[in-house]
Structure formats: C-alpha cells, structure tokens
JSON list of N, CA and C in Angstrom, two decimals:
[
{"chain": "S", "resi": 154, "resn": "UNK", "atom": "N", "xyz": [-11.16, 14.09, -0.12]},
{"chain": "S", "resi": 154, "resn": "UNK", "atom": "CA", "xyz": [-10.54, 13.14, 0.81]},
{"chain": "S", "resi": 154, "resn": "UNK", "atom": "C", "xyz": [-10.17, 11.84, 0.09]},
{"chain": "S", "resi": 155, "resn": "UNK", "atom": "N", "xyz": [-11.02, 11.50, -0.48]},
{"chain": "S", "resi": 155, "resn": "UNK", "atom": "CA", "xyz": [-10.89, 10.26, -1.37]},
{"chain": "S", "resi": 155, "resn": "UNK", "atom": "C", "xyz": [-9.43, 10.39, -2.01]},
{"chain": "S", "resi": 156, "resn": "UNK", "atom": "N", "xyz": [-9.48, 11.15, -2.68]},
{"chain": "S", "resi": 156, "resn": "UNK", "atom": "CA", "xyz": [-8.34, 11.36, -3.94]},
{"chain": "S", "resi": 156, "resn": "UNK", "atom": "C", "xyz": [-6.88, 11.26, -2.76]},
{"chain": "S", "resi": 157, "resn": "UNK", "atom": "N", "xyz": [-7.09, 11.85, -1.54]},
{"chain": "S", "resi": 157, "resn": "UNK", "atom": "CA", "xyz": [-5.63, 12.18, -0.96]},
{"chain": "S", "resi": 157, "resn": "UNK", "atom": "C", "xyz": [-5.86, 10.96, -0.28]},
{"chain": "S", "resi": 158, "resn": "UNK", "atom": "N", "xyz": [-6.24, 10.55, -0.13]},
{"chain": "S", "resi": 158, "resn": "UNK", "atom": "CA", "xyz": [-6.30, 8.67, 0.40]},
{"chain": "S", "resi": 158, "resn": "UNK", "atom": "C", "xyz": [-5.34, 7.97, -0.06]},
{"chain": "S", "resi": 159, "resn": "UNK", "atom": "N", "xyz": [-6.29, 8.33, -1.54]},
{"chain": "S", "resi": 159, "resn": "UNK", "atom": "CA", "xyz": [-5.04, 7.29, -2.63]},
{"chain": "S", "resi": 159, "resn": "UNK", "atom": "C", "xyz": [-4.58, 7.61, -2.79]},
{"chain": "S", "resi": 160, "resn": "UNK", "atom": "N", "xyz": [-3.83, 8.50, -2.72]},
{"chain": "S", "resi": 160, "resn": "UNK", "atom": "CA", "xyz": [-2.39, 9.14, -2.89]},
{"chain": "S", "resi": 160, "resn": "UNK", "atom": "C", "xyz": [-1.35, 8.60, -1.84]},
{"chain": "S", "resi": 161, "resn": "UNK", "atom": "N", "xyz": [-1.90, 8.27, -0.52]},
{"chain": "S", "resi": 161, "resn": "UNK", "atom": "CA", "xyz": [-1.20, 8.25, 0.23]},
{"chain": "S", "resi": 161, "resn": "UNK", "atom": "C", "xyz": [-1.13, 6.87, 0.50]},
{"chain": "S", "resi": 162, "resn": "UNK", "atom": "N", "xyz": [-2.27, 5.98, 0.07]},
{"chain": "S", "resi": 162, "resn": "UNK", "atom": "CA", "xyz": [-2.24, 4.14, 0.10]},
{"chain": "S", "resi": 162, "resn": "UNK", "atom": "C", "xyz": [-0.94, 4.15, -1.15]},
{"chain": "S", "resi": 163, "resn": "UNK", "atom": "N", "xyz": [-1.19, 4.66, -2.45]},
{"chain": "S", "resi": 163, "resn": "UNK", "atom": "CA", "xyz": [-0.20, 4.60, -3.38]},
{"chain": "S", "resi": 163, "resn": "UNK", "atom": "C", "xyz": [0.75, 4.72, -2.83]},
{"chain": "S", "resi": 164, "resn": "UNK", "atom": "N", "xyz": [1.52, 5.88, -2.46]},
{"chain": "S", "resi": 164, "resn": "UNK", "atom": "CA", "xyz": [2.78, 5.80, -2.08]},
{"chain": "S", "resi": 164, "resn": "UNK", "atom": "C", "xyz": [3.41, 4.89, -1.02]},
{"chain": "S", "resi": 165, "resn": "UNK", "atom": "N", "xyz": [2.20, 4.45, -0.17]},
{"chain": "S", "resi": 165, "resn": "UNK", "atom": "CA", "xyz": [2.70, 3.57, 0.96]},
{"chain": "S", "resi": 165, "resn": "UNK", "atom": "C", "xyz": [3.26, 2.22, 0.37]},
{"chain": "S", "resi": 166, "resn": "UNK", "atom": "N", "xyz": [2.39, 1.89, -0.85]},
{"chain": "S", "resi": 166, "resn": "UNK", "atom": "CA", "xyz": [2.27, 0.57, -1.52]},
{"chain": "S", "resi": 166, "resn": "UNK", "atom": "C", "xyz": [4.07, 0.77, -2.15]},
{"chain": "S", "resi": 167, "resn": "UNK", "atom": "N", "xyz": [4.14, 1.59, -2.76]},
{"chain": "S", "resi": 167, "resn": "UNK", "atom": "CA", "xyz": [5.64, 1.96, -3.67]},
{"chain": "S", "resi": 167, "resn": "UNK", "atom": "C", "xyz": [6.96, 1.56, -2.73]},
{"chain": "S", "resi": 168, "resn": "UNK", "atom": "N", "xyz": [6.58, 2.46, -1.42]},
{"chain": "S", "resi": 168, "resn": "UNK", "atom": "CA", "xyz": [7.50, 2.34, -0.46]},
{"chain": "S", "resi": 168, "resn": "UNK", "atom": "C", "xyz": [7.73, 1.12, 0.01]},
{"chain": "S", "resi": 169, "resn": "UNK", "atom": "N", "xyz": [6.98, 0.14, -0.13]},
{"chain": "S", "resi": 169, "resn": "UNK", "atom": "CA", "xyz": [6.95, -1.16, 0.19]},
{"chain": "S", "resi": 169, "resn": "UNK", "atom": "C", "xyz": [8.20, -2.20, -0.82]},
{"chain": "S", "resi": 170, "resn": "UNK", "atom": "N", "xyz": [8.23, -1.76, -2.61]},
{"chain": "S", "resi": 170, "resn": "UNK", "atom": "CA", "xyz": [8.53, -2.18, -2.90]},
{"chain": "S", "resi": 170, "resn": "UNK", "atom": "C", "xyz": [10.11, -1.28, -2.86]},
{"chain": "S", "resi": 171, "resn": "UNK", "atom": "N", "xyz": [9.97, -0.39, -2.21]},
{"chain": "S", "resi": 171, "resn": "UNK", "atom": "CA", "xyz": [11.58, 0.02, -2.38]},
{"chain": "S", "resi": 171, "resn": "UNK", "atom": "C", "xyz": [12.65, -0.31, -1.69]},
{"chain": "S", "resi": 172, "resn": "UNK", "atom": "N", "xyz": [14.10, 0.10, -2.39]},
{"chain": "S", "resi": 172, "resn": "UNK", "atom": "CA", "xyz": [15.21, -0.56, -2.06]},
{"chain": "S", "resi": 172, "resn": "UNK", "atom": "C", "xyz": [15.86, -0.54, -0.11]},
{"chain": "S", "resi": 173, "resn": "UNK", "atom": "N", "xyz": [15.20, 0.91, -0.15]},
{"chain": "S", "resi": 173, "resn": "UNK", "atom": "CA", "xyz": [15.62, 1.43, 1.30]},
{"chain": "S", "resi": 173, "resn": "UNK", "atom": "C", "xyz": [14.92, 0.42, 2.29]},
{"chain": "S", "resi": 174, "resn": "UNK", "atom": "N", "xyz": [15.69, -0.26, 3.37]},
{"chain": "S", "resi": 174, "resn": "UNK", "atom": "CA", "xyz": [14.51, -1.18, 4.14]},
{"chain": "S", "resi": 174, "resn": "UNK", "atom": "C", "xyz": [14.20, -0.96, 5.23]},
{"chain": "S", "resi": 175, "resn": "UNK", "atom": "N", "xyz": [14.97, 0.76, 5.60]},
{"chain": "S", "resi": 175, "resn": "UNK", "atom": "CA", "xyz": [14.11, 1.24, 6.86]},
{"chain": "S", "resi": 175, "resn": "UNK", "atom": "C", "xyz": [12.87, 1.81, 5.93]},
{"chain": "S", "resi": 176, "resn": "UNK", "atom": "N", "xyz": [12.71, 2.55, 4.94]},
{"chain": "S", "resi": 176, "resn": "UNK", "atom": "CA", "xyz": [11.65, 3.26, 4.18]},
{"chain": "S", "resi": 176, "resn": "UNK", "atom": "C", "xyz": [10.79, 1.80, 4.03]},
{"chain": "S", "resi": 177, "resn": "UNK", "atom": "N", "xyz": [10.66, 0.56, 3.45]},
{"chain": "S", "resi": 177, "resn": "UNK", "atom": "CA", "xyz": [9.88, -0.38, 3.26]},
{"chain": "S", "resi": 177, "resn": "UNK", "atom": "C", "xyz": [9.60, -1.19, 4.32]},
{"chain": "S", "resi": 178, "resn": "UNK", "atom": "N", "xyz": [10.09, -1.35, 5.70]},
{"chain": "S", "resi": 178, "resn": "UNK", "atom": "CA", "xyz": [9.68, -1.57, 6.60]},
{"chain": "S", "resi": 178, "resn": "UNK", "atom": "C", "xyz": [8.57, -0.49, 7.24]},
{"chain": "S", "resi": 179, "resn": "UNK", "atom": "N", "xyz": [8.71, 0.84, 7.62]},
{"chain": "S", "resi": 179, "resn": "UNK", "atom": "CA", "xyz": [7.99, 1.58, 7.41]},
{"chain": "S", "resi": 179, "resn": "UNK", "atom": "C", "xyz": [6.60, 1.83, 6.98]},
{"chain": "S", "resi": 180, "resn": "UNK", "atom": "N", "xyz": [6.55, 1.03, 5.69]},
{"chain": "S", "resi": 180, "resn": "UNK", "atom": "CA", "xyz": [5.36, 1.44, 4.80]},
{"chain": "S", "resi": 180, "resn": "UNK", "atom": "C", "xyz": [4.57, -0.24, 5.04]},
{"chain": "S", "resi": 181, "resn": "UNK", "atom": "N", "xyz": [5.14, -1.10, 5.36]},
{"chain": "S", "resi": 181, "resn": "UNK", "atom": "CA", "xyz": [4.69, -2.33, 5.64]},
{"chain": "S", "resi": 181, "resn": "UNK", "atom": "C", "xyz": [3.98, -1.87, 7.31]},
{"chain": "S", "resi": 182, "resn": "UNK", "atom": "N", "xyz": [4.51, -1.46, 8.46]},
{"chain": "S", "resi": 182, "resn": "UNK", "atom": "CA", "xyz": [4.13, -1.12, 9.57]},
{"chain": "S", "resi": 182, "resn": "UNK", "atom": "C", "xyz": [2.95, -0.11, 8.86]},
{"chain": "S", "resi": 183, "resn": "UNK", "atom": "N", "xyz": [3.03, 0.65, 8.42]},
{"chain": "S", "resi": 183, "resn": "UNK", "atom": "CA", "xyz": [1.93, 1.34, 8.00]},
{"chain": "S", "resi": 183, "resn": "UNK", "atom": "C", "xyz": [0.42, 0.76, 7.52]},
{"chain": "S", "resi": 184, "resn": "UNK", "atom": "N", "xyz": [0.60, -0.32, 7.18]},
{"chain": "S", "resi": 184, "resn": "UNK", "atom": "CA", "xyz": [-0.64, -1.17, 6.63]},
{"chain": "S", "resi": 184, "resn": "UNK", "atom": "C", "xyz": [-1.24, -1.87, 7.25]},
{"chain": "S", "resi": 185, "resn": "UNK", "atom": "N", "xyz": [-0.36, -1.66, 8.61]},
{"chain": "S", "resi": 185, "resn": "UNK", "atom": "CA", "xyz": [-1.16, -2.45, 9.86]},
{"chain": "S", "resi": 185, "resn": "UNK", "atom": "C", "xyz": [-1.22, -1.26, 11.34]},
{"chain": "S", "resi": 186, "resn": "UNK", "atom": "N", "xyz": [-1.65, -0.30, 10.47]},
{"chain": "S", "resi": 186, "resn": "UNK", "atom": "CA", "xyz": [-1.65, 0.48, 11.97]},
{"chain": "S", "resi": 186, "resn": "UNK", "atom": "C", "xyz": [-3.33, 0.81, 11.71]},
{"chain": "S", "resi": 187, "resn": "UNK", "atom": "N", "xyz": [-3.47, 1.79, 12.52]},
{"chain": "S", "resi": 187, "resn": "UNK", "atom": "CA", "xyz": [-4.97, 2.44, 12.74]},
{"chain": "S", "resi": 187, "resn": "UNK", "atom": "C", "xyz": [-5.41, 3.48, 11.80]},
{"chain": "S", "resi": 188, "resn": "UNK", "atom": "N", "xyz": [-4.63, 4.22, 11.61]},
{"chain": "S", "resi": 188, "resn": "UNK", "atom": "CA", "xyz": [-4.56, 5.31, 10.42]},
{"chain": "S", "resi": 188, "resn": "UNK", "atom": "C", "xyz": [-5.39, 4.05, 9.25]},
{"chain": "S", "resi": 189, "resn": "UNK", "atom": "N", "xyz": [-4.44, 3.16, 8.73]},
{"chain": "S", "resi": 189, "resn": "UNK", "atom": "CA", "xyz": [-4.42, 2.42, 7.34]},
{"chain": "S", "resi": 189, "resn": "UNK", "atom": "C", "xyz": [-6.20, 2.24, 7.40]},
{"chain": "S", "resi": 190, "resn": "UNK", "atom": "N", "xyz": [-6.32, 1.64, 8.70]},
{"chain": "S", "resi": 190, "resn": "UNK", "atom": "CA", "xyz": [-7.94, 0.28, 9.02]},
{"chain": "S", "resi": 190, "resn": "UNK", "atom": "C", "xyz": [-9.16, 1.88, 8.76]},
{"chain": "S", "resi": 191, "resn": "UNK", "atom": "N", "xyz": [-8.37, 2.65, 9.67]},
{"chain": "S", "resi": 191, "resn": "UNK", "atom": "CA", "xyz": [-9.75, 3.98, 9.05]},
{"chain": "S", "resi": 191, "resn": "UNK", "atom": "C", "xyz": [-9.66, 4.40, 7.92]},
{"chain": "S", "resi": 192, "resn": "UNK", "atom": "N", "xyz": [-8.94, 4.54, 7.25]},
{"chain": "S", "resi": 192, "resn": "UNK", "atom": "CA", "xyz": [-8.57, 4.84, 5.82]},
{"chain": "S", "resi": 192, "resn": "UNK", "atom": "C", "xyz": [-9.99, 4.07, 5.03]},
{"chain": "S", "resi": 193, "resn": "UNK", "atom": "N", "xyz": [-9.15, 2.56, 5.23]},
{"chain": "S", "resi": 193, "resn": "UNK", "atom": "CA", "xyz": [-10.22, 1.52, 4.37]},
{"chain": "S", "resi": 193, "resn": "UNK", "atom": "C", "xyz": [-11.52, 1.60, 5.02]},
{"chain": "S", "resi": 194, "resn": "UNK", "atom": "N", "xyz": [-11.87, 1.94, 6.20]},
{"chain": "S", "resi": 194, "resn": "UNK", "atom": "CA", "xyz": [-13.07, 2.00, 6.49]},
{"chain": "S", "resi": 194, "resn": "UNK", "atom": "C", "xyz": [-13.95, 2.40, 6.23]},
{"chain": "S", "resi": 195, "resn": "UNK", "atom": "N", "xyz": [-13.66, 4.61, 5.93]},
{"chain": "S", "resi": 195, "resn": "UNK", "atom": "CA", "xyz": [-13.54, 5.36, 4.73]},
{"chain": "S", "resi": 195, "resn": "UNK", "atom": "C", "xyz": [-14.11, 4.76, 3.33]},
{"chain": "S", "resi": 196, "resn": "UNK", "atom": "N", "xyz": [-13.57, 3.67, 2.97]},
{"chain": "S", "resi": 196, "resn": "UNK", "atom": "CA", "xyz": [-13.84, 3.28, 1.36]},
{"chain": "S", "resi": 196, "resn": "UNK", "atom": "C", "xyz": [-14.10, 1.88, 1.23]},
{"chain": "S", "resi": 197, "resn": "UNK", "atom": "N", "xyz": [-14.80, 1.56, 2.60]},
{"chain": "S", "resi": 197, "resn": "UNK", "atom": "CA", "xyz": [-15.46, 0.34, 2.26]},
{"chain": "S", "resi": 197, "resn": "UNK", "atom": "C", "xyz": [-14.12, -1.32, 1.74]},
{"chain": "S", "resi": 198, "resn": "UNK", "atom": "N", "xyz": [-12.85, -0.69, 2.23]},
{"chain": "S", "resi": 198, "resn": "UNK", "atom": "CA", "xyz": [-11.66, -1.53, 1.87]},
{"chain": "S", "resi": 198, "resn": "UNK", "atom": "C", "xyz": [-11.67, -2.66, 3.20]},
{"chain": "S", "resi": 199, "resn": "UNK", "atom": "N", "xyz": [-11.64, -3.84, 2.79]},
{"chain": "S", "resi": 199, "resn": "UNK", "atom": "CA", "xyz": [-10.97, -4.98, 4.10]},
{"chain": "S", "resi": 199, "resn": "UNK", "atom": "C", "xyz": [-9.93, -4.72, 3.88]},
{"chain": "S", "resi": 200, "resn": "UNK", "atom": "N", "xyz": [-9.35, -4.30, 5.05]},
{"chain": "S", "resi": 200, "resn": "UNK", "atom": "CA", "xyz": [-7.87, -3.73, 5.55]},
{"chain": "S", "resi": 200, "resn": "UNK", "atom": "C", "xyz": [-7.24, -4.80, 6.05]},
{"chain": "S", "resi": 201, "resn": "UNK", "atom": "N", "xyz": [-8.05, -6.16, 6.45]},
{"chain": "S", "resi": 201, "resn": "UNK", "atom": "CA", "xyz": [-7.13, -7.47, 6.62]},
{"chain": "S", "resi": 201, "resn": "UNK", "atom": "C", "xyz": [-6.61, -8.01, 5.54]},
{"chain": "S", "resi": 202, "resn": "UNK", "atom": "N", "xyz": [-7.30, -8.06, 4.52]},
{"chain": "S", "resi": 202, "resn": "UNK", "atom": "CA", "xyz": [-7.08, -8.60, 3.34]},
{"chain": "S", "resi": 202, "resn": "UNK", "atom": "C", "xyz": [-5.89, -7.71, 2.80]},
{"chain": "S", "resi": 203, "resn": "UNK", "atom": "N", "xyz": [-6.09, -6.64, 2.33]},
{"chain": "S", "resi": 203, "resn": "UNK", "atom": "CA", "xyz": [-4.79, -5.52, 1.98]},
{"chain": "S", "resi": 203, "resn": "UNK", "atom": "C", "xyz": [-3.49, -5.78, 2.51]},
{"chain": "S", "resi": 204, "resn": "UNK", "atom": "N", "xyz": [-3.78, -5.71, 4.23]},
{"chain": "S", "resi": 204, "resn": "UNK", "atom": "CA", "xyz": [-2.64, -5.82, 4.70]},
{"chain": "S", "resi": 204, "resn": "UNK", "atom": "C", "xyz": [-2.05, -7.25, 4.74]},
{"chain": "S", "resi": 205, "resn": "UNK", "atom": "N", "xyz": [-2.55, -8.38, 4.36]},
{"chain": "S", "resi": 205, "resn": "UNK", "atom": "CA", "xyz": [-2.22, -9.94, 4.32]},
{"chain": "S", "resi": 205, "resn": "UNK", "atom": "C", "xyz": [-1.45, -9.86, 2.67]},
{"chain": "S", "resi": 206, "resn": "UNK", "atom": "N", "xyz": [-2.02, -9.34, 2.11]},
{"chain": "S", "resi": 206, "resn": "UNK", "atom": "CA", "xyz": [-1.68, -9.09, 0.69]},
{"chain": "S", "resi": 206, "resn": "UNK", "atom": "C", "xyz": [0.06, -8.69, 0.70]},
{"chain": "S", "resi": 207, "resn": "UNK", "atom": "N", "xyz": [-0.31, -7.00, 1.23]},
{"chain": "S", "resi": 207, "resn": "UNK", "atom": "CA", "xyz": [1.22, -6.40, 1.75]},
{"chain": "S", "resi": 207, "resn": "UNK", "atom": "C", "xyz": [2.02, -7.08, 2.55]},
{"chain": "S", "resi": 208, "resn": "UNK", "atom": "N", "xyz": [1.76, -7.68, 3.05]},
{"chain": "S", "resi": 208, "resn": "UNK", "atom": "CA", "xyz": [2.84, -9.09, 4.12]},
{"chain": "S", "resi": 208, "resn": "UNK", "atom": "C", "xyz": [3.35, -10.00, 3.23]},
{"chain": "S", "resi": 209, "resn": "UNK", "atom": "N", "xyz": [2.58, -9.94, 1.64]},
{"chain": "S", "resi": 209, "resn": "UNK", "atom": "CA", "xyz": [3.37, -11.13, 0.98]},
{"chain": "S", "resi": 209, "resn": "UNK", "atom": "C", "xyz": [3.94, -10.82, 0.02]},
{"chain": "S", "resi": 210, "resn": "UNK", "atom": "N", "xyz": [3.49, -9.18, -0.33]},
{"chain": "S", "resi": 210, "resn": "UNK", "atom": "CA", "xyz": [4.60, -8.64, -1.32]},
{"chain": "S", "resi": 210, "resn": "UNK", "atom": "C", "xyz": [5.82, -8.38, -0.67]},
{"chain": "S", "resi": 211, "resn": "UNK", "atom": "N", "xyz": [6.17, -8.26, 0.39]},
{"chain": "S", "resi": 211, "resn": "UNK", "atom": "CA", "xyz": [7.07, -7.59, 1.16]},
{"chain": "S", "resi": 211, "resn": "UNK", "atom": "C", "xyz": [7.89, -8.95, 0.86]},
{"chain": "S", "resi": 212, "resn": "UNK", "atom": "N", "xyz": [7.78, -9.72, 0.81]},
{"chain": "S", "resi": 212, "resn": "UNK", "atom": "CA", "xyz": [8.57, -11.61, 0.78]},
{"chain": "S", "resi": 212, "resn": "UNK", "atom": "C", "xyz": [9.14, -11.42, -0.43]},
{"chain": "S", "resi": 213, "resn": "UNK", "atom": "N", "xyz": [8.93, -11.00, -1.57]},
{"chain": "S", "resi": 213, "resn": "UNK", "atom": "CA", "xyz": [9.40, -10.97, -2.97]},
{"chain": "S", "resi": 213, "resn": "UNK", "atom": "C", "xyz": [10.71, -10.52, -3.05]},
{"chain": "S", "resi": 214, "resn": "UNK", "atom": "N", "xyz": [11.63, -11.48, -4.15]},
{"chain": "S", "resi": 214, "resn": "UNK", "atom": "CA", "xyz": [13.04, -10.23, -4.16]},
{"chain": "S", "resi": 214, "resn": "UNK", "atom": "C", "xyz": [13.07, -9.09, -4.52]},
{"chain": "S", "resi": 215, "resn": "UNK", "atom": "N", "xyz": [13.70, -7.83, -4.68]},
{"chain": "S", "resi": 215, "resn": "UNK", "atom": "CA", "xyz": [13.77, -6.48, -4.26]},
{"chain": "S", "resi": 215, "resn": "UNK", "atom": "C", "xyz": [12.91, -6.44, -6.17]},
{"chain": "S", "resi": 216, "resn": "UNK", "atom": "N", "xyz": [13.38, -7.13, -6.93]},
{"chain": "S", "resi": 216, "resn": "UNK", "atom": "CA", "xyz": [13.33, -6.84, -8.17]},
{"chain": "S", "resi": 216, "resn": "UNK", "atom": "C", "xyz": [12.16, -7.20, -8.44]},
{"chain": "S", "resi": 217, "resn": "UNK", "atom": "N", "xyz": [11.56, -8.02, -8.56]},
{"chain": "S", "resi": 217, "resn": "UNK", "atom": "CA", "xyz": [10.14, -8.95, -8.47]},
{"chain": "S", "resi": 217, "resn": "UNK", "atom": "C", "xyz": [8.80, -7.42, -7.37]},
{"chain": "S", "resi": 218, "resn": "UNK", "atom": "N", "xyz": [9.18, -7.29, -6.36]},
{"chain": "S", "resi": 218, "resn": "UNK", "atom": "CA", "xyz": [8.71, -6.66, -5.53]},
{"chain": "S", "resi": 218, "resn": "UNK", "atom": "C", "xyz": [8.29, -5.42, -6.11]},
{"chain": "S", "resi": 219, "resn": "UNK", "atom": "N", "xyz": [9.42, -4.78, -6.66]},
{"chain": "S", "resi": 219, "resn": "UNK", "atom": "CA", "xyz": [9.16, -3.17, -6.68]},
{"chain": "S", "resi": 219, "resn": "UNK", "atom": "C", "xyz": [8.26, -3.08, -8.25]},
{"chain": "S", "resi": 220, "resn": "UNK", "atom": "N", "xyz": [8.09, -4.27, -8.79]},
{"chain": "S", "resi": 220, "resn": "UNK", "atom": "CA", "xyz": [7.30, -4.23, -10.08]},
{"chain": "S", "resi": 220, "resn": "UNK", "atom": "C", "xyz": [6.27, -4.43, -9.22]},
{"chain": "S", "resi": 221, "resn": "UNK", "atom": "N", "xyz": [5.81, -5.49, -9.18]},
{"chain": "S", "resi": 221, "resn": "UNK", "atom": "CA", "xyz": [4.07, -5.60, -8.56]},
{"chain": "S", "resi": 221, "resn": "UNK", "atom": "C", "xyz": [3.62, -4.88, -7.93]},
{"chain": "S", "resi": 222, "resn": "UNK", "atom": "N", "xyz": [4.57, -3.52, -6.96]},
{"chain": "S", "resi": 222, "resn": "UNK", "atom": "CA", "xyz": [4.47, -2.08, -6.37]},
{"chain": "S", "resi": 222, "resn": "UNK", "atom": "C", "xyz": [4.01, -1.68, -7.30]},
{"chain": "S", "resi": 223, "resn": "UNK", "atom": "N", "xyz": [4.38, -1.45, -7.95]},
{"chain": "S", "resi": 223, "resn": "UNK", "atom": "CA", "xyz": [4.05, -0.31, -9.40]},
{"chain": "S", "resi": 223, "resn": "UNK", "atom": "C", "xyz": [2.70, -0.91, -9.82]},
{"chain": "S", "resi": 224, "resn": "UNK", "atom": "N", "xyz": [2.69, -2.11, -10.03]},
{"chain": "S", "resi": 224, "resn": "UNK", "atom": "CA", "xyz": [1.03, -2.37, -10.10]},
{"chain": "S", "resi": 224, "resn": "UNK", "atom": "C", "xyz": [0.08, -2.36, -9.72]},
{"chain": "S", "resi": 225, "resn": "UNK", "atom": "N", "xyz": [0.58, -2.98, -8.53]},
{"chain": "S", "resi": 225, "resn": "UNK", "atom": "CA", "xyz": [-0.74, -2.39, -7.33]},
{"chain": "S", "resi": 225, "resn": "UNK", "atom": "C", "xyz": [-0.45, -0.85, -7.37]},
{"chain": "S", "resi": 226, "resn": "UNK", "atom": "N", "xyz": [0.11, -0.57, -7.13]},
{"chain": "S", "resi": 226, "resn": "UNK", "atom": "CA", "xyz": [-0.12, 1.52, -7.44]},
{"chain": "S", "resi": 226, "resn": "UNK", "atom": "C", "xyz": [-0.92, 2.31, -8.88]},
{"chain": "S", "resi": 227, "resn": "UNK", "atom": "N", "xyz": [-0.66, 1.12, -9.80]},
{"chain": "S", "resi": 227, "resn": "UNK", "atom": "CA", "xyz": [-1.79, 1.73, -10.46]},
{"chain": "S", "resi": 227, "resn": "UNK", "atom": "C", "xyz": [-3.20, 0.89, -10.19]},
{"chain": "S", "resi": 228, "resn": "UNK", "atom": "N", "xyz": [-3.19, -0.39, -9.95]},
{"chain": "S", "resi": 228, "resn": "UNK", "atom": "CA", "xyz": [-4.61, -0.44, -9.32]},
{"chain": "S", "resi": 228, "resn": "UNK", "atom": "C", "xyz": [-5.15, 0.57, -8.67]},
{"chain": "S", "resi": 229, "resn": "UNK", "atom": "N", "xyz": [-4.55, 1.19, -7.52]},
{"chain": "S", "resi": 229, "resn": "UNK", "atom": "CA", "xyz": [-4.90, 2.11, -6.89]},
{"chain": "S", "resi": 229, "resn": "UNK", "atom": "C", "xyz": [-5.55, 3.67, -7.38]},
{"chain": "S", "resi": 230, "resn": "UNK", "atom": "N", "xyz": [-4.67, 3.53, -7.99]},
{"chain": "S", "resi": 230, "resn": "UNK", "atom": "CA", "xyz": [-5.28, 4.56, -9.14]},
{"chain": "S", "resi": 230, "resn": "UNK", "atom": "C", "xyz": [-6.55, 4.88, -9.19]},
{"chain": "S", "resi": 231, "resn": "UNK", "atom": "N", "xyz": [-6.75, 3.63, -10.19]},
{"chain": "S", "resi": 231, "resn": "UNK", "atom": "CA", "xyz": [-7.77, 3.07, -10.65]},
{"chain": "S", "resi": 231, "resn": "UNK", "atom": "C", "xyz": [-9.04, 3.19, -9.47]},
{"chain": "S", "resi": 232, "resn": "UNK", "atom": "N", "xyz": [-8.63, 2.49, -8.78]},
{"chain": "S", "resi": 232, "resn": "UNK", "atom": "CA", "xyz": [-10.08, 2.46, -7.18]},
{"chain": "S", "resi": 232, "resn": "UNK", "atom": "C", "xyz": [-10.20, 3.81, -6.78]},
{"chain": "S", "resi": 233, "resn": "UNK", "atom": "N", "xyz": [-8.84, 4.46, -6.46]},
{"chain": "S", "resi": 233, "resn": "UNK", "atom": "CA", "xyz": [-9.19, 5.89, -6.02]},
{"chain": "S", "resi": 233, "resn": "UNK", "atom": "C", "xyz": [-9.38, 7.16, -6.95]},
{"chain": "S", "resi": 234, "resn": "UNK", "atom": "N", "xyz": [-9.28, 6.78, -8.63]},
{"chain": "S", "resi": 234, "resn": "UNK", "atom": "CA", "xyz": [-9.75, 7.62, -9.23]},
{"chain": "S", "resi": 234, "resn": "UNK", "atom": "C", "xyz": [-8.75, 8.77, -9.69]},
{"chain": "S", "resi": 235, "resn": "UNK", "atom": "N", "xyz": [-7.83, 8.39, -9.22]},
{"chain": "S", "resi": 235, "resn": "UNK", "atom": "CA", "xyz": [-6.18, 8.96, -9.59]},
{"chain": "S", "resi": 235, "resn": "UNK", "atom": "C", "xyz": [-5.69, 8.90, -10.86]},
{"chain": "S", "resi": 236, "resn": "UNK", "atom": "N", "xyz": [-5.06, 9.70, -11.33]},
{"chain": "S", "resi": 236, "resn": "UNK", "atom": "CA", "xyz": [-4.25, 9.31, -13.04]},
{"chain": "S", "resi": 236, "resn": "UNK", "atom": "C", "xyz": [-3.16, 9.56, -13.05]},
{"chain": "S", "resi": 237, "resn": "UNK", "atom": "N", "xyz": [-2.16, 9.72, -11.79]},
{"chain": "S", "resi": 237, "resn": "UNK", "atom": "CA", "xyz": [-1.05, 10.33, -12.32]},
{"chain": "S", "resi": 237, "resn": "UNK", "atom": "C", "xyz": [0.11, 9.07, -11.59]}
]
C-alpha cells in the first residue's frame, strides 16, 4: 500500500506542475479532498501542511513550477521508498 501511495501522491504532485490546466487544477483539488487527508493519515503526513505547500507551488510560472514538481516527486520517492 505504501509504495502505491506514492505513486499516486507523485503523480498528483507532477500533475500539478503541468502545462494542461484542467489536468493541474485537478491534481491541486486532489490535495484537498478526503482520499489525499486518509492517504497522509496512512503515513503519519500533515495533509494541511502538504496541501498549503501545493497551493503555493501551483502560484509559480509554468516553467519554475514544473521543476520543483519534479522535486518534490523525487522527495517523494524518497519518503515512500520509490526509485523510479
């Protein structure tokens, strides 16, 4: 469960920084729903903090944005134990 967690916080995080802005609106609504808060609940994550975080990457220009995606996605990695 763990592993498909982060798989699926990762990609949410990516989608955030992407160009499409129904797909990154999307993945921003996603970080504030109920699914996300049990997720982190799951792994011991403050899901306010995450999602306050994701509210301010979402502010970045498209170019700026979709890099720090990619970083926080490998943070994620990293927490959820992911390598790919």
């Amino acid at each position: 469960m763990k592993l498909l967690d982060g798989l699926i916080v990762k990609q949410a995080v990516r989608d955030v920084g992407s160009k499409n802005p129904d797909l990154s609106d999307q993945a921003i609504i996603y970080f504030h729903s109920k699914d996300f808060a049990e997720l982190c609940e799951r792994h011991n994550i403050d899901s306010h903090q995450v999602s306050e975080s994701i509210k301010d990457l979402s502010r970045y220009p498209l170019i700026s944005k979709k890099k720090l995606a990619n970083d926080i996605a490998n943070l994620v990695d990293g927490y959820f134990g992911e390598g790919t």
